[in-house]
Short mmCIF file of C-alpha atoms in Angstrom, two decimals:
data_model
loop_
_atom_site.label_atom_id
_atom_site.label_comp_id
_atom_site.label_asym_id
_atom_site.label_seq_id
_atom_site.Cartn_x
_atom_site.Cartn_y
_atom_site.Cartn_z
CA GLY A 14 73.56 129.20 142.93
CA GLU A 15 76.16 131.06 144.92
CA SER A 16 75.22 132.30 148.34
CA VAL A 17 77.58 135.25 148.19
CA GLY A 18 78.24 137.44 145.18
CA LEU A 19 79.68 140.77 144.20
CA HIS A 20 78.18 143.61 142.22
CA LEU A 21 81.34 144.67 140.37
CA PRO A 22 84.17 142.47 139.16
CA THR A 23 86.70 145.33 138.79
CA LEU A 24 87.24 148.69 140.43
CA SER A 25 89.83 151.35 139.58
CA VAL A 26 90.50 154.21 141.97
CA GLN A 27 92.97 157.06 142.17
CA GLU A 28 95.60 156.86 144.86
CA GLY A 29 94.40 158.72 147.92
CA ASP A 30 90.72 158.33 147.11
CA ASN A 31 88.37 156.16 149.10
CA SER A 32 87.31 152.76 147.73
CA ILE A 33 84.02 151.00 148.26
CA ILE A 34 83.64 147.33 147.41
CA ASN A 35 80.19 145.80 147.58
CA CYS A 36 78.89 142.31 148.22
CA ALA A 37 75.46 140.72 148.26
CA TYR A 38 74.62 137.59 150.20
CA SER A 39 71.54 135.42 150.10
CA ASN A 40 71.78 133.21 153.18
CA SER A 41 69.84 135.03 155.88
CA ALA A 42 71.03 132.48 158.45
CA SER A 43 74.69 133.52 158.08
CA ASP A 44 75.88 135.18 161.25
CA TYR A 45 79.48 136.08 160.51
CA PHE A 46 81.06 137.83 157.56
CA ILE A 47 84.66 138.40 156.60
CA TRP A 48 86.52 140.43 154.01
CA TYR A 49 89.70 138.94 152.59
CA LYS A 50 92.40 140.47 150.40
CA GLN A 51 94.22 138.23 147.98
CA GLU A 52 97.34 139.33 146.17
CA SER A 53 98.60 137.51 143.13
CA GLY A 54 100.12 134.15 144.02
CA LYS A 55 99.17 134.37 147.69
CA GLY A 56 96.48 132.99 149.91
CA PRO A 57 93.61 135.17 151.18
CA GLN A 58 94.57 137.58 153.95
CA PHE A 59 92.07 138.53 156.63
CA ILE A 60 91.09 142.22 156.57
CA ILE A 61 88.12 142.66 158.84
CA ASP A 62 85.10 140.78 160.07
CA ILE A 63 81.64 141.59 161.38
CA ARG A 64 78.95 139.65 163.17
CA SER A 65 75.32 139.78 162.23
CA ASN A 66 74.40 141.67 165.42
CA MET A 67 76.47 144.64 164.25
CA ASP A 68 75.94 147.20 161.48
CA LYS A 69 79.40 148.67 161.27
CA ARG A 70 82.92 147.85 162.28
CA GLN A 71 86.06 149.87 161.78
CA GLY A 72 89.66 148.85 161.49
CA GLN A 73 92.79 150.59 160.36
CA ARG A 74 91.75 152.49 157.19
CA VAL A 75 88.94 149.96 156.60
CA THR A 76 85.29 149.92 157.53
CA VAL A 77 82.78 147.15 156.97
CA LEU A 78 79.08 147.90 156.78
CA LEU A 79 76.39 145.26 157.07
CA ASN A 80 72.80 145.84 155.97
CA LYS A 81 70.81 142.78 156.91
CA THR A 82 67.58 144.17 155.52
CA VAL A 83 68.86 144.02 151.96
CA LYS A 84 71.56 141.40 152.64
CA HIS A 85 74.37 143.69 151.62
CA LEU A 86 77.95 143.98 152.82
CA SER A 87 80.47 146.64 151.88
CA LEU A 88 84.13 147.30 152.49
CA GLN A 89 85.35 150.87 152.57
CA ILE A 90 89.06 151.58 152.25
CA ALA A 91 90.15 155.10 153.16
CA ALA A 92 93.00 156.86 151.36
CA THR A 93 93.59 153.94 149.01
CA GLN A 94 97.24 153.14 148.41
CA PRO A 95 99.01 151.22 145.63
CA GLY A 96 99.57 148.39 148.08
CA ASP A 97 95.82 147.96 148.33
CA SER A 98 95.71 146.67 144.75
CA ALA A 99 94.45 143.11 144.99
CA VAL A 100 91.34 140.97 144.65
CA TYR A 101 88.91 141.39 147.52
CA PHE A 102 86.51 138.66 148.58
CA CYS A 103 83.64 138.74 150.97
CA ALA A 104 82.85 135.48 152.70
CA GLU A 105 80.08 134.33 154.96
CA ASN A 106 80.15 131.70 157.62
CA ILE A 107 77.08 129.61 156.94
CA ARG A 108 77.37 127.43 160.04
CA ALA A 109 77.88 129.16 163.35
CA GLY A 110 80.92 127.88 165.19
CA SER A 111 82.17 125.85 162.27
CA TYR A 112 84.05 128.39 160.14
CA GLN A 113 82.77 126.90 156.88
CA LEU A 114 83.11 129.87 154.57
CA THR A 115 81.25 130.62 151.35
CA PHE A 116 83.13 133.07 149.14
CA GLY A 117 81.98 135.30 146.35
CA LYS A 118 83.84 135.64 143.05
CA GLY A 119 85.85 138.67 144.11
CA THR A 120 86.44 142.27 143.06
CA LYS A 121 89.75 143.30 141.57
CA LEU A 122 90.85 146.67 142.94
CA SER A 123 93.40 148.60 140.89
CA VAL A 124 94.92 151.73 142.37
CA ILE A 125 96.08 154.34 139.88
CA PRO A 126 99.20 156.20 141.13
CA ASP B 23 105.41 132.06 164.96
CA ALA B 24 104.93 130.38 161.60
CA GLY B 25 101.57 130.82 160.02
CA VAL B 26 99.86 128.19 157.91
CA THR B 27 102.34 126.37 155.71
CA GLN B 28 101.49 124.30 152.67
CA SER B 29 103.58 122.01 150.50
CA PRO B 30 104.40 121.77 147.74
CA THR B 31 103.85 125.25 146.29
CA HIS B 32 103.47 123.98 142.73
CA LEU B 33 102.68 120.58 141.29
CA ILE B 34 102.07 119.16 137.83
CA LYS B 35 100.24 115.85 137.48
CA THR B 36 98.81 113.79 134.63
CA ARG B 37 95.15 112.92 134.27
CA GLY B 38 94.26 109.79 136.22
CA GLN B 39 97.08 110.19 138.72
CA GLN B 40 96.71 110.76 142.43
CA VAL B 41 98.04 113.69 144.42
CA THR B 42 98.64 114.48 148.10
CA LEU B 43 98.87 118.03 149.40
CA ARG B 44 100.01 118.91 152.90
CA CYS B 45 99.19 121.60 155.41
CA SER B 46 100.55 122.59 158.81
CA PRO B 47 98.19 124.86 160.77
CA LYS B 48 99.08 127.96 162.69
CA SER B 49 100.32 127.32 166.20
CA GLY B 50 97.39 126.97 168.60
CA HIS B 51 94.91 126.06 165.88
CA ASP B 52 93.25 122.65 165.88
CA THR B 53 90.91 122.83 162.90
CA VAL B 54 91.96 122.62 159.27
CA SER B 55 89.78 123.41 156.29
CA TRP B 56 90.59 122.89 152.63
CA TYR B 57 89.41 125.06 149.77
CA GLN B 58 89.70 124.83 146.00
CA GLN B 59 90.14 128.07 144.08
CA ALA B 60 89.76 127.95 140.32
CA LEU B 61 91.32 130.74 138.30
CA GLY B 62 89.28 133.93 138.59
CA GLN B 63 86.93 132.46 141.19
CA GLY B 64 86.52 132.60 144.91
CA PRO B 65 87.64 129.67 147.07
CA GLN B 66 85.17 126.80 147.44
CA PHE B 67 84.96 124.77 150.63
CA ILE B 68 86.03 121.14 150.25
CA PHE B 69 86.00 119.82 153.82
CA GLN B 70 87.05 120.48 157.37
CA TYR B 71 88.95 118.35 159.86
CA TYR B 72 88.88 118.48 163.63
CA GLU B 73 90.05 115.85 166.09
CA GLU B 74 91.31 113.77 163.17
CA GLU B 75 87.84 113.42 161.69
CA GLU B 76 86.09 114.99 158.73
CA ARG B 77 83.44 117.21 160.31
CA GLN B 78 81.93 118.98 157.35
CA ARG B 79 82.08 118.54 153.62
CA GLY B 80 81.27 120.74 150.68
CA ASN B 81 79.97 119.66 147.30
CA PHE B 82 82.99 117.66 146.17
CA PRO B 83 83.12 114.03 144.97
CA ASP B 84 84.60 111.18 146.94
CA ARG B 85 87.77 111.44 144.86
CA PHE B 86 88.65 114.18 147.32
CA SER B 87 89.64 112.81 150.70
CA GLY B 88 91.70 113.96 153.59
CA HIS B 89 93.34 113.18 156.84
CA GLN B 90 94.30 115.00 159.99
CA PHE B 91 97.16 113.88 162.20
CA PRO B 92 97.51 114.12 166.00
CA ASN B 93 99.70 117.22 165.60
CA TYR B 94 96.76 118.87 163.73
CA SER B 95 98.52 118.87 160.36
CA SER B 96 96.46 117.67 157.45
CA GLU B 97 96.62 116.13 154.01
CA LEU B 98 94.33 116.49 151.04
CA ASN B 99 94.26 113.59 148.61
CA VAL B 100 92.74 113.68 145.16
CA ASN B 101 92.39 110.46 143.16
CA ALA B 102 91.80 109.94 139.44
CA LEU B 103 92.76 113.51 138.60
CA LEU B 104 90.77 115.37 135.99
CA LEU B 105 91.81 118.42 134.00
CA GLY B 106 89.15 120.34 135.92
CA ASP B 107 90.96 119.68 139.17
CA SER B 108 93.59 122.20 138.14
CA ALA B 109 93.34 124.96 140.72
CA LEU B 110 94.92 126.62 143.72
CA TYR B 111 94.30 124.50 146.81
CA LEU B 112 94.16 126.50 150.00
CA CYS B 113 94.41 125.34 153.56
CA ALA B 114 92.93 127.42 156.37
CA SER B 115 93.39 126.86 160.06
CA SER B 116 91.25 128.03 162.93
CA ARG B 117 90.25 127.09 166.45
CA ASN B 118 87.25 124.84 166.77
CA ARG B 119 83.99 126.61 167.57
CA VAL B 120 85.73 129.93 167.81
CA ASP B 121 84.46 132.42 165.25
CA THR B 122 87.61 134.33 164.77
CA GLU B 123 89.67 134.86 161.68
CA ALA B 124 90.88 131.81 159.85
CA PHE B 125 94.43 131.98 158.59
CA PHE B 126 95.11 130.80 155.06
CA GLY B 127 98.29 129.33 153.68
CA GLN B 128 99.81 130.47 150.41
CA GLY B 129 98.25 127.53 148.60
CA THR B 130 99.40 124.75 146.33
CA ARG B 131 99.02 125.38 142.61
CA LEU B 132 97.99 122.06 141.01
CA THR B 133 98.10 121.73 137.25
CA VAL B 134 96.65 118.59 135.67
CA VAL B 135 97.78 117.89 132.11
#
């Protein structure tokens, strides 16, 4: 089965609201996690990453939370904008130093103007 | 600075044919990974090249092969194409043994008819 999965396939939010996208992983040996954004017809775009020795990491309008106890990862987007509409993937690096990524199926975020 | 570039962007092939996809990594990157992304799914790791050798391989048959050149660019070859090989093929570049973000190209959309 898949090592990384997502709880919700679609998410609709009002412009200006905060978005939370969730991800579950099963490989306890993974030490590095990344969130990617993929717009239609484009390749995945790096958003933010976090290492397994951290619980939280913040970027510009985005925050990633890692709960190793329950093997859960989340991406929070503050003040969601129409340009945030895309499919979001979490990925885990299953081999340290190798950058061999395992992706989940993705969550489609739709922002309602 | 050009990012990861892939060619061609779209390709249509007939079952049983062979195809070659190309990737030029981001400047300063020496490792190239290939992913297959079926419609509505997350990318799946095919293999990774470093120092002109295949270093890691995902769960893909031997019909999928690759090559890396001295300038770090890479090719993905698929023989005896099947309808199920229709997908978006993504190339990602990174620096070997450096767990930082991998940059993805825009992908090659392969359609097998």
